[in-house]
XYZ file of C-alpha atoms in Angstrom:
559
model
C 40.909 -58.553 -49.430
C 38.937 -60.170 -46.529
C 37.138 -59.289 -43.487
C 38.637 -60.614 -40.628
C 38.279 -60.742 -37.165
C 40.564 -58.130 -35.098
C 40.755 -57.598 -31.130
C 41.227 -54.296 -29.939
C 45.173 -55.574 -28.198
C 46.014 -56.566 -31.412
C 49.860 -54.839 -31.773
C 48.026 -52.255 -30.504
C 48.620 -50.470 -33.847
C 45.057 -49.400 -34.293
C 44.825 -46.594 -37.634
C 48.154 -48.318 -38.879
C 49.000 -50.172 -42.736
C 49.901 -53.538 -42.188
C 53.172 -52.312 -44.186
C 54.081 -50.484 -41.124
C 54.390 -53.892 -39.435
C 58.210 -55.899 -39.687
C 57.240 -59.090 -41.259
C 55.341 -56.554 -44.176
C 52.025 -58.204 -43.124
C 52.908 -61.467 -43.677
C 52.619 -62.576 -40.373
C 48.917 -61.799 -40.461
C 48.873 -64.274 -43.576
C 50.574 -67.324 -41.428
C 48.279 -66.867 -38.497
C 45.483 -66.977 -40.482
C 46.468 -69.884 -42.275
C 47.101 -71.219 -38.678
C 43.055 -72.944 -38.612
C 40.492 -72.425 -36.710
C 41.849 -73.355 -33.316
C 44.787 -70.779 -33.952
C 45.170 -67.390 -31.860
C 42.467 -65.188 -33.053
C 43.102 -63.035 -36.313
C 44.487 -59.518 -34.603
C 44.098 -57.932 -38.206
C 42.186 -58.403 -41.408
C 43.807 -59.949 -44.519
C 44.147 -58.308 -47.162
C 44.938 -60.090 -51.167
C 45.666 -58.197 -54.229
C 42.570 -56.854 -55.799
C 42.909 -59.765 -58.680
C 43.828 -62.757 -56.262
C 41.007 -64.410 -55.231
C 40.589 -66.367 -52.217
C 41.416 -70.114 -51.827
C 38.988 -72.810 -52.933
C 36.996 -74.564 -49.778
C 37.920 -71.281 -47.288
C 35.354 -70.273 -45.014
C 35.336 -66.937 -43.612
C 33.686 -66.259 -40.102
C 30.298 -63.711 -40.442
C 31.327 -61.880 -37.269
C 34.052 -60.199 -38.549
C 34.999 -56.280 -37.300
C 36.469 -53.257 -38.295
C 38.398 -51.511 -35.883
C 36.940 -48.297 -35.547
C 40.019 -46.883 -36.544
C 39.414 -47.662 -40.247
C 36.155 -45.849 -39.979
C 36.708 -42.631 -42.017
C 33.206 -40.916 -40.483
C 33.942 -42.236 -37.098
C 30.098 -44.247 -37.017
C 30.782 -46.778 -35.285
C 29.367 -50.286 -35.709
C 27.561 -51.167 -38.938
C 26.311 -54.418 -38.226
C 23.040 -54.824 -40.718
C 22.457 -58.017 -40.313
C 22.822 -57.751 -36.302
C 20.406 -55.069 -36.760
C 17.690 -57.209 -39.256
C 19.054 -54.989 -42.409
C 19.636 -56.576 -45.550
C 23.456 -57.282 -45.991
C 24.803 -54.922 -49.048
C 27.142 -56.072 -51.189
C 28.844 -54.372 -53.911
C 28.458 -55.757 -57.146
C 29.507 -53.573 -60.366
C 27.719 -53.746 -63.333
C 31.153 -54.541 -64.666
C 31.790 -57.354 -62.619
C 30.863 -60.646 -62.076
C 30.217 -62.624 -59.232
C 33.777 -64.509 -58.817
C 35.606 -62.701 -61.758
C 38.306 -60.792 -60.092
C 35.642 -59.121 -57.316
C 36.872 -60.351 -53.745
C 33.060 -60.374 -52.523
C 32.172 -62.688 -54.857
C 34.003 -65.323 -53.580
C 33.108 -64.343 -50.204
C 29.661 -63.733 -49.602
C 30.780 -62.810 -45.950
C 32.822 -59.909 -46.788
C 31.335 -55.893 -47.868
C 32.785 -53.185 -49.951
C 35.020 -51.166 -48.104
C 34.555 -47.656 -49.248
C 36.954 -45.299 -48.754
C 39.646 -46.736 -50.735
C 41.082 -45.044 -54.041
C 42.432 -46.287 -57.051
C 46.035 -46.998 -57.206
C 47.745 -46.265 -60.683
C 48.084 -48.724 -63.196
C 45.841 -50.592 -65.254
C 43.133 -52.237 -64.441
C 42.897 -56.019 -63.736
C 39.982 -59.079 -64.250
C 36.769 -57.629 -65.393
C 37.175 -54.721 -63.126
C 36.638 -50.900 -64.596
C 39.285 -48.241 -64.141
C 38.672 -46.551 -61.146
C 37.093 -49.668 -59.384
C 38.491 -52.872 -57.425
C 40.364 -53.691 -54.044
C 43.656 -51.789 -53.857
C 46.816 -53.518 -52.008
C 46.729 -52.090 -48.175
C 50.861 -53.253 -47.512
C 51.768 -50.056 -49.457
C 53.580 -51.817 -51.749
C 54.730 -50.295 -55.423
C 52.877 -52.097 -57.630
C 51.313 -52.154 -61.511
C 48.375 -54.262 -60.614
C 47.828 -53.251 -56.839
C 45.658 -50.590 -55.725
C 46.716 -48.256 -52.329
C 45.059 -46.204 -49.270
C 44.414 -42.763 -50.654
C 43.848 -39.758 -48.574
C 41.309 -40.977 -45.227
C 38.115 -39.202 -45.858
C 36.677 -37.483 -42.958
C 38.032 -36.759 -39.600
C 41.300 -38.567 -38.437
C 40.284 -41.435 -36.217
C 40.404 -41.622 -32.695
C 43.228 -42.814 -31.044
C 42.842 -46.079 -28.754
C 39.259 -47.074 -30.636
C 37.679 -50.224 -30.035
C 36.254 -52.671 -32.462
C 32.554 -52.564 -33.518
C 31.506 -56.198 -33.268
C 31.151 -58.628 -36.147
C 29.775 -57.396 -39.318
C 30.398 -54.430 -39.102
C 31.128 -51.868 -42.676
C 31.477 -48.078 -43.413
C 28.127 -46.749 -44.383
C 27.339 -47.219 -48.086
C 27.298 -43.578 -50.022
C 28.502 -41.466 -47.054
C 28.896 -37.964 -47.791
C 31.838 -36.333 -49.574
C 33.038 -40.089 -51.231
C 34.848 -39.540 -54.562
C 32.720 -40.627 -57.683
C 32.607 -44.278 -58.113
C 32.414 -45.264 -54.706
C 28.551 -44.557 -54.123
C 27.456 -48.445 -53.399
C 24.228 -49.219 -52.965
C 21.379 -46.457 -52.156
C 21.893 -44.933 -49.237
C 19.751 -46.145 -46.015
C 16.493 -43.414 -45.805
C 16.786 -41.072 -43.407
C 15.483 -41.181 -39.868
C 12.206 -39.751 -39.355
C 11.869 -36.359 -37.788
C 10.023 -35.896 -34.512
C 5.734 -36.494 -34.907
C 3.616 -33.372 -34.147
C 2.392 -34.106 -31.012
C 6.017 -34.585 -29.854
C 6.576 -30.739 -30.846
C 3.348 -29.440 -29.724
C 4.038 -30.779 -26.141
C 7.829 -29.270 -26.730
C 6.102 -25.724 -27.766
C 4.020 -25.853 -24.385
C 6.710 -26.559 -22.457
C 9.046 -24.428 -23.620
C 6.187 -21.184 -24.139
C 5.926 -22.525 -20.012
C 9.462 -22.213 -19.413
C 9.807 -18.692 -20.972
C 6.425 -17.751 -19.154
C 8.347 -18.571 -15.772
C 11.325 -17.338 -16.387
C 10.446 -13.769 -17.575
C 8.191 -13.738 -14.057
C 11.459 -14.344 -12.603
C 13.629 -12.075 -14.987
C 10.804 -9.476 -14.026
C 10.932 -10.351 -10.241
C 14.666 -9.859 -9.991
C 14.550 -6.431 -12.365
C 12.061 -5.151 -9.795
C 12.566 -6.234 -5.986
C 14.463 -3.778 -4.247
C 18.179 -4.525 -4.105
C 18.656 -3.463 -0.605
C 17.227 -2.108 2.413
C 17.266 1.491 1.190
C 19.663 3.009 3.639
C 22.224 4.770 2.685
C 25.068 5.699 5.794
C 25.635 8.840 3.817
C 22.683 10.370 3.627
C 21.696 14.007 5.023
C 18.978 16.581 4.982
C 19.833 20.116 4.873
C 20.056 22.289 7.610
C 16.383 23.986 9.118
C 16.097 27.421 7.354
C 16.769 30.467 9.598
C 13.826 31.983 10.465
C 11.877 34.161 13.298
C 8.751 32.935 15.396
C 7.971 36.621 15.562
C 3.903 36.870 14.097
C 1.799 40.223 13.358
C -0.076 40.372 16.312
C -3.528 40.415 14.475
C -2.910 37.036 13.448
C -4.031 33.976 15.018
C -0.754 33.261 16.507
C -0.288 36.820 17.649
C -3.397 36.698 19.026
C -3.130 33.521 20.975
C 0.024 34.431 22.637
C -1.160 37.647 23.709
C -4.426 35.975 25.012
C -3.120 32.503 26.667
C -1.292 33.588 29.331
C -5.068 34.650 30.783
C -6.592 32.008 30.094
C -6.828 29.283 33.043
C -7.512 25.347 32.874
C -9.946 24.177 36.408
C -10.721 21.430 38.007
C -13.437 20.965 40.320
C -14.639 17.929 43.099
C -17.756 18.017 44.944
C -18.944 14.628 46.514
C -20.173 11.981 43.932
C -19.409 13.870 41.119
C -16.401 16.163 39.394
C -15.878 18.284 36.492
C -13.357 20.116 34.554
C -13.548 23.480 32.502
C -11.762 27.110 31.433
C -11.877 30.125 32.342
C -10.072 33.469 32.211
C -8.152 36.003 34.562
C -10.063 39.912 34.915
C -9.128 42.629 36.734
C -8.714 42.067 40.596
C -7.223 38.586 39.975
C -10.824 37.074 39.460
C -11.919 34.121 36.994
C -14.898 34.382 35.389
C -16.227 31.026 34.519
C -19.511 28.844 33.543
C -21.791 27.884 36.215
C -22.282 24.484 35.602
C -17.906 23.892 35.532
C -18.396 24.468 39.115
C -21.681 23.857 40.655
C -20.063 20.675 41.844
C -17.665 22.535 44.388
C -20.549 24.112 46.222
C -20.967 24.407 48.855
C -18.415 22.313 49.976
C -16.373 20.993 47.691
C -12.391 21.771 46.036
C -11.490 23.787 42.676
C -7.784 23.575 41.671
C -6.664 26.056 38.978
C -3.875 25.761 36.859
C -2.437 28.410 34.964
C -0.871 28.315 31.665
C 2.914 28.621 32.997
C 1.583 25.164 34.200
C 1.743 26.723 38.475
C -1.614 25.453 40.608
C -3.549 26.562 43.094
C -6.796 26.013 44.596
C -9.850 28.875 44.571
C -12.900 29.351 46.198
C -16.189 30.730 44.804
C -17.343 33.964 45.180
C -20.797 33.381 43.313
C -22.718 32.127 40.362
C -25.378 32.743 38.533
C -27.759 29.589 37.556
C -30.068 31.130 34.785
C -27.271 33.014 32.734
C -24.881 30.001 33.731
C -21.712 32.226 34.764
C -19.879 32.148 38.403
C -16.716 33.613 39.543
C -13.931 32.208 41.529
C -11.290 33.749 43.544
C -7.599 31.697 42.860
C -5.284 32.283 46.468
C -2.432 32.712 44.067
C -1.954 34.603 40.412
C 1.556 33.752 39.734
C 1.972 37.331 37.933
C -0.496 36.154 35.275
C -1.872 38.951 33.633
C -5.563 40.050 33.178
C -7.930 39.878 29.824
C -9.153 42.373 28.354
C -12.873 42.439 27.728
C -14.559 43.713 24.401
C -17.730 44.898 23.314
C -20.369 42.167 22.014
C -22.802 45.140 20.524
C -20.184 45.327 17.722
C -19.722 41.968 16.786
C -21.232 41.148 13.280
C -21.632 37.543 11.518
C -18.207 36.693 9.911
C -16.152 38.180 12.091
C -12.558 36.051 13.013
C -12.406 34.666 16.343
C -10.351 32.276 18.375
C -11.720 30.186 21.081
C -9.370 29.057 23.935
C -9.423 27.110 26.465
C -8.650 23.041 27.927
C -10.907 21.002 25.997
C -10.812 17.007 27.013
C -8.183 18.230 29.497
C -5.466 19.588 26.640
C -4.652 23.082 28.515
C -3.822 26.177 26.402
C -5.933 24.756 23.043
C -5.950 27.050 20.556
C -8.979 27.229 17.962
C -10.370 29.422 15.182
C -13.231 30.225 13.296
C -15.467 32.893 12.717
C -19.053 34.640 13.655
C -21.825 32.141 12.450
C -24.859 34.065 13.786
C -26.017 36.318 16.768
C -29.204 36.292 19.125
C -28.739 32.484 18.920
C -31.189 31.398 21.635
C -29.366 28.514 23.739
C -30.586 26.563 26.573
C -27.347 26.950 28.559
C -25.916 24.749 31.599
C -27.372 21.274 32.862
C -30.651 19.792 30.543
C -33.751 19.257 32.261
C -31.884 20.953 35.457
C -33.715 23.334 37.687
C -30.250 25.313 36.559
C -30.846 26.084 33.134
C -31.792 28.977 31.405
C -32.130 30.510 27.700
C -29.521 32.506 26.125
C -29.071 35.210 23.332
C -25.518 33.847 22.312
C -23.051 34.200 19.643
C -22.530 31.227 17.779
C -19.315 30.084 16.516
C -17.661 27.493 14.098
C -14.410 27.906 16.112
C -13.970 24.035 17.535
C -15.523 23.884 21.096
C -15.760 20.765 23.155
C -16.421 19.369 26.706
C -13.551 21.378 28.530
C -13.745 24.425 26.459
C -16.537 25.498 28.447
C -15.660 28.930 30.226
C -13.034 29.838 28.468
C -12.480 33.209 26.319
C -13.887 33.567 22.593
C -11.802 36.492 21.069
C -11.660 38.509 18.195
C -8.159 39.637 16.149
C -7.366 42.378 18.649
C -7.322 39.845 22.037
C -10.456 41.327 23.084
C -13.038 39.009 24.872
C -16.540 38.946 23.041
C -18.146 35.992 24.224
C -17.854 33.069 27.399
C -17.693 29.232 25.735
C -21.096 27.707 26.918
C -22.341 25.033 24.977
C -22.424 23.186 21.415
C -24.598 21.294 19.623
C -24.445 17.744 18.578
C -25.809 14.891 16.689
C -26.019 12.957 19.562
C -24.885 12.005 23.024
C -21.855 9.194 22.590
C -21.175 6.176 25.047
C -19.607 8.697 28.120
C -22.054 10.750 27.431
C -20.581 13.649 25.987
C -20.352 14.238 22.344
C -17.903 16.283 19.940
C -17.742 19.597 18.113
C -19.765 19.370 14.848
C -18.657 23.330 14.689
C -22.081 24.609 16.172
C -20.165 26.715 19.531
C -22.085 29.169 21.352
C -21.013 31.754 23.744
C -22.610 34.071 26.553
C -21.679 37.917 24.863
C -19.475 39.573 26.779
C -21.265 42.351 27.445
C -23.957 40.077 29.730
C -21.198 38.392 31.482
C -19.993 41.847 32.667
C -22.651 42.503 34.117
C -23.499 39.364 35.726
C -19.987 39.075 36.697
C -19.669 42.583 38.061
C -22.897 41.689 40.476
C -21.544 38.340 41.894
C -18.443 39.937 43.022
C -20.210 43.309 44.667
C -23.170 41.338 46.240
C -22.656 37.663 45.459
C -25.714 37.746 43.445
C -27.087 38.968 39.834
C -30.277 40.623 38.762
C -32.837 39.042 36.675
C -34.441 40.584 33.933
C -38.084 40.743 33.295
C -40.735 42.485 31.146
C -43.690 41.009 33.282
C -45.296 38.815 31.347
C -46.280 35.189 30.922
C -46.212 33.442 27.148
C -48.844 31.314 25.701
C -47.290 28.074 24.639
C -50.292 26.670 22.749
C -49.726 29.619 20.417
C -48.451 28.326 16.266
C -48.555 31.419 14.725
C -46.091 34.199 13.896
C -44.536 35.754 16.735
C -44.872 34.787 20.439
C -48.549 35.645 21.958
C -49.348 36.838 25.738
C -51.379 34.313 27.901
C -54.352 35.344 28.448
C -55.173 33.391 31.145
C -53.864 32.118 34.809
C -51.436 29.835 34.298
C -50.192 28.007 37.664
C -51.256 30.958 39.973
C -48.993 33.400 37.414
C -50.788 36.303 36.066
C -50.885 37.193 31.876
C -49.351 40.269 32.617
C -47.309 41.466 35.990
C -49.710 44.233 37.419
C -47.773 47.359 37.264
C -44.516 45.611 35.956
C -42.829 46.403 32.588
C -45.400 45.168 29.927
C -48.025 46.629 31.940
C -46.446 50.241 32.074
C -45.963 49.856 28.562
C -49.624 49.354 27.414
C -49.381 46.014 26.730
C -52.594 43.618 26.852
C -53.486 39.645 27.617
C -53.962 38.317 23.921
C -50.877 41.092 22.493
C -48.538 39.105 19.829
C -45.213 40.264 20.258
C -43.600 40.324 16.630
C -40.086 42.408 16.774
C -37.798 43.101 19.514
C -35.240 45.811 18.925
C -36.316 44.916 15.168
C -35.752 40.946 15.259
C -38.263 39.225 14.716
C -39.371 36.682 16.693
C -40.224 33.102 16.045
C -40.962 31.581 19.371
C -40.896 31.973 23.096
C -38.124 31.054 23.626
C -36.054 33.387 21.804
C -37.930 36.464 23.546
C -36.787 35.237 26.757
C -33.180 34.785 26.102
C -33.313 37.979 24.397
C -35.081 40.037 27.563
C -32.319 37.927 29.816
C -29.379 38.951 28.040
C -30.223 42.837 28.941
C -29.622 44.454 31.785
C -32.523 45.985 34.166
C -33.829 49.562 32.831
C -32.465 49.033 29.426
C -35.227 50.341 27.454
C -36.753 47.854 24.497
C -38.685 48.866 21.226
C -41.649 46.191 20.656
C -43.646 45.905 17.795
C -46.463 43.838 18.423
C -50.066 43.210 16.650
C -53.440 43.509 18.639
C -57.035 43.195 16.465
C -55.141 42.897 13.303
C -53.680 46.051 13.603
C -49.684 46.096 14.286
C -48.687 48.811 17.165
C -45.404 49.886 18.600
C -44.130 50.234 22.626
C -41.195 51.029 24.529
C -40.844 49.100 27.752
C -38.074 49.343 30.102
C -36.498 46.002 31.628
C -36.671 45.605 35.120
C -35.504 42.633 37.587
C -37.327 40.228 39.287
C -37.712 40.314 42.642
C -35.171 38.780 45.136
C -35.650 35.169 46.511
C -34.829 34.304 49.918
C -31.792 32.082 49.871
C -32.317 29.131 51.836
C -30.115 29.197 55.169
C -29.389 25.443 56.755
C -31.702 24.965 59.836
């Protein structure tokens, strides 16, 4: 058998015998014999394995297999194309030229793949060994195809250039047919190849279980849901006990009145509260603005108007009262008794604070006998009060308004609050340090403006050393601006009391400075009688003086 060149258009009988041909493959054997300027050689040529090739032939080195003889489907085995030493088959049993076709051509390789006809063998060849006859011919001496190993070949292959032989030793070849050694096997990737393919592929997992996670997570929609519902409200009642806050404050809000007051240059706003006779008591300093000539518009809380005028006010205990033209049917307070207040009582402050009418706060007694400086600072207005202090909220607005306890029951008059500090409009809010005017003072004073337009000051007659650091509060005991240590023949006098005396207890508080005495004396009403302690040598006495009032000033008339 020889290798010989084969096109691809070749009867296009590619995976065929030349047996299956009509001229039994002796056509092939003409055209070869045609030279070298005949058509080109569309098959190989195959002899009988003991028929060696003619004396003087030369056999091209490009020759091809058609890929269709290639039992493993490689391809093109070209070694020497490749720089690979050519391998020839040559049996130990065998000699170069004796009966071995590649002997006598040194351009031809072992085909492998081929297996032993029957019958004996011929030349020097061993059983089992030699070039079998490919026209399928029955014969002794004339080896045949045997079963293709491998895969069936593809249909329509092309040839694999010049050269070209099955790989030597390919796996699953019957015993016999190894060859030569098979070529060594191709090197596996280095290690930095496969630490660089780690990295990238720990990288790739890193990204896309962030993404994995991402799309697990993120919300799959907007969240709305077209058939979603709530349940109905419960039933219920707005009915409340009416010793509870909210009993309380709709019992108590209907009196309660929001005001607002302009006078010239300036204007103010405040609360205040309906008594008997369709009068509002109020602060003083919510509408000192309005006099003498100035407008107050009240509002009550079934949110009706109308303006008022004033009927009087009192500077040093800071009340007034106004008279409202209209009512609108609201009805009157109803005043309590301050005497019988204690610390940690419940109370509810109402009023408009910041101009939010019908505000409803709560809280409880903090202290009593608070002394507050009440109305305007640094004012020729202001005065010193005993008052009730409250952590109910109060703030600018509240001022004049009701302070309550759990029966609706006025004990107190919003007057002022403490603060840290004045802010930027110069007002500051509650830090829940209220204080009202007791009720039982604003009575009084209230009862006074609207019988004479005026109210009665009370005095004990005497004039306080302000020098004085000890315990108690201590009598002058000199002229101080034309004012006497003690009144001659006024209250402290009757009751035996001396320049020099250091009051220590009123009514059994003690005193710590002048101030507190004063708002104390104020917050009483002329002839209430007082029981002072006081200390004089060292040795502590007791006195009962009665309050009286100061005298009446003159009020200026316009010339």
């Amino acid at each position: 058998m020889t290798d010989e060149a084969r096109t691809h258009e070749a009867h296009d009988a590619e995976g065929r015998t030349p047996s299956e041909f009509a001229d039994g493959g002796h056509g092939v054997e003409q055209s070869r014999r045609a030279g070298p300027s005949g058509p080109e050689f569309s098959r190989p040529e195959f002899l009988p394995a003991g028929e060696t090739a003619p004396a003087g032939t030369e056999r091209p080195r490009d020759d091809v297999w058609n890929r269709s003889d290639d039992p493993y489907g490689h391809g093109t085995w070209d070694r020497e194309r490749h720089g690979q030493p050519e391998l020839l088959r040559h049996d130990a049993s065998t000699a170069p030229g004796e009966g071995d076709p590649a002997s006598s051509d040194p351009g031809r390789r072992p085909v492998q793949g081929f297996a032993q006809g029957p019958g004996p063998a011929h030349g020097s060849s061993p059983a089992g060994e030699g070039w079998g006859d490919p026209s399928g011919r029955t014969r002794q001496e004339t080896a045949v195809f045997g079963p293709p190993i491998g895969p069936p070949p593809p249909a329509q292959a092309a040839g694999m250039g010049p050269g070209w032989a099955p790989p030597p030793g390919g796996p699953g070849l019957p015993a016999g047919f190894g060859g030569t050694a098979p070529a060594a096997a191709r090197r596996g990737p280095r290690t930095p190849t496969l630490v660089i393919l780690a990295v990238v592929i720990a990288l790739l997992a890193s990204l896309l279980g962030s993404v994995g996670t991402y799309l697990l997570t993120r919300p799959t929609d907007s969240g709305r849901d077209p058939s979603f519902s709530l349940d109905k409200a419960p039933s219920g009642s707005n009915v409340r006990p009416p010793d509870s806050v909210a009993g309380v404050a709709s019992k108590v809000l209907p009196s309660v009145v929001s005001l607002a007051v302009e006078g010239g240059a300036s204007s103010s706003t405040g609360s205040g509260f309906l008594i008997k006779g369709g009068y509002v008591v109020t602060n003083n300093h919510v509408v000192a603005a309005a006099a003498p000539n100035g407008q107050i518009q009240i509002q009550f809380n079934n949110r009706r108007s109308t303006s008022a005028v004033i009927v009087g006010r009192d500077p040093e205990s800071d009340l007034a009262v106004v008279k409202p033209n209209e009512t609108f049917g609201a009805p009157e307070i109803t005043l309590g008794n301050s005497d019988n207040v204690v610390v940690g009582d419940p109370v509810i402050a109402i009023g408009s604070p910041l101009g939010l009418t019908g505000t409803v706060t709560s809280g409880i007694v903090s202290s009593l006998n608070r002394p507050v400086q009440a109305g305007e600072e640094n004012s020729s207005d202001t005065t010193w009060l005993s008052a009730v202090q409250t952590d109910a909220a109060i703030n600018p607005g509240n001022s004049g308004g009701p302070l309550v306890n759990t029966n609706g029951e006025v004990i107190g008059v919003n007057s002022a609050i403490a603060t840290l500090g004045r802010s930027v409009g110069g007002q500051s809010g509650s830090i829940g340090l209220g204080f009202a005017i007791p009720v039982n003072h604003a009575r009084r004073v209230a009862q006074e403006l609207i019988t004479t337009g005026k109210a009665r000051k009370s005095r004990i007659g005497v004039a306080i050393d302000p020098s004085y650091q000890g315990v108690g509060v201590r009598i002058a005991t000199e002229v101080t601006r034309g004012t006497q240590p003690i009144e001659p023949n006024g209250p402290a006098a009757q009751a035996g009391l001396k320049p020099g005396d250091v009051i220590l207890e009123v009514e059994g508080v003690v005193l710590q400075d002048g101030n507190e005495l004063i708002a104390m004396i104020r917050n009483r009403a002329p002839g209430e009688k007082l029981t002072v302690k006081y200390q004089r040598g060292g040795q502590e006495k007791t006195a009962t003086v009665t309050v009286g009032a100061a005298p009446d000033q003159p009020t200026p008339e316009p010339s």
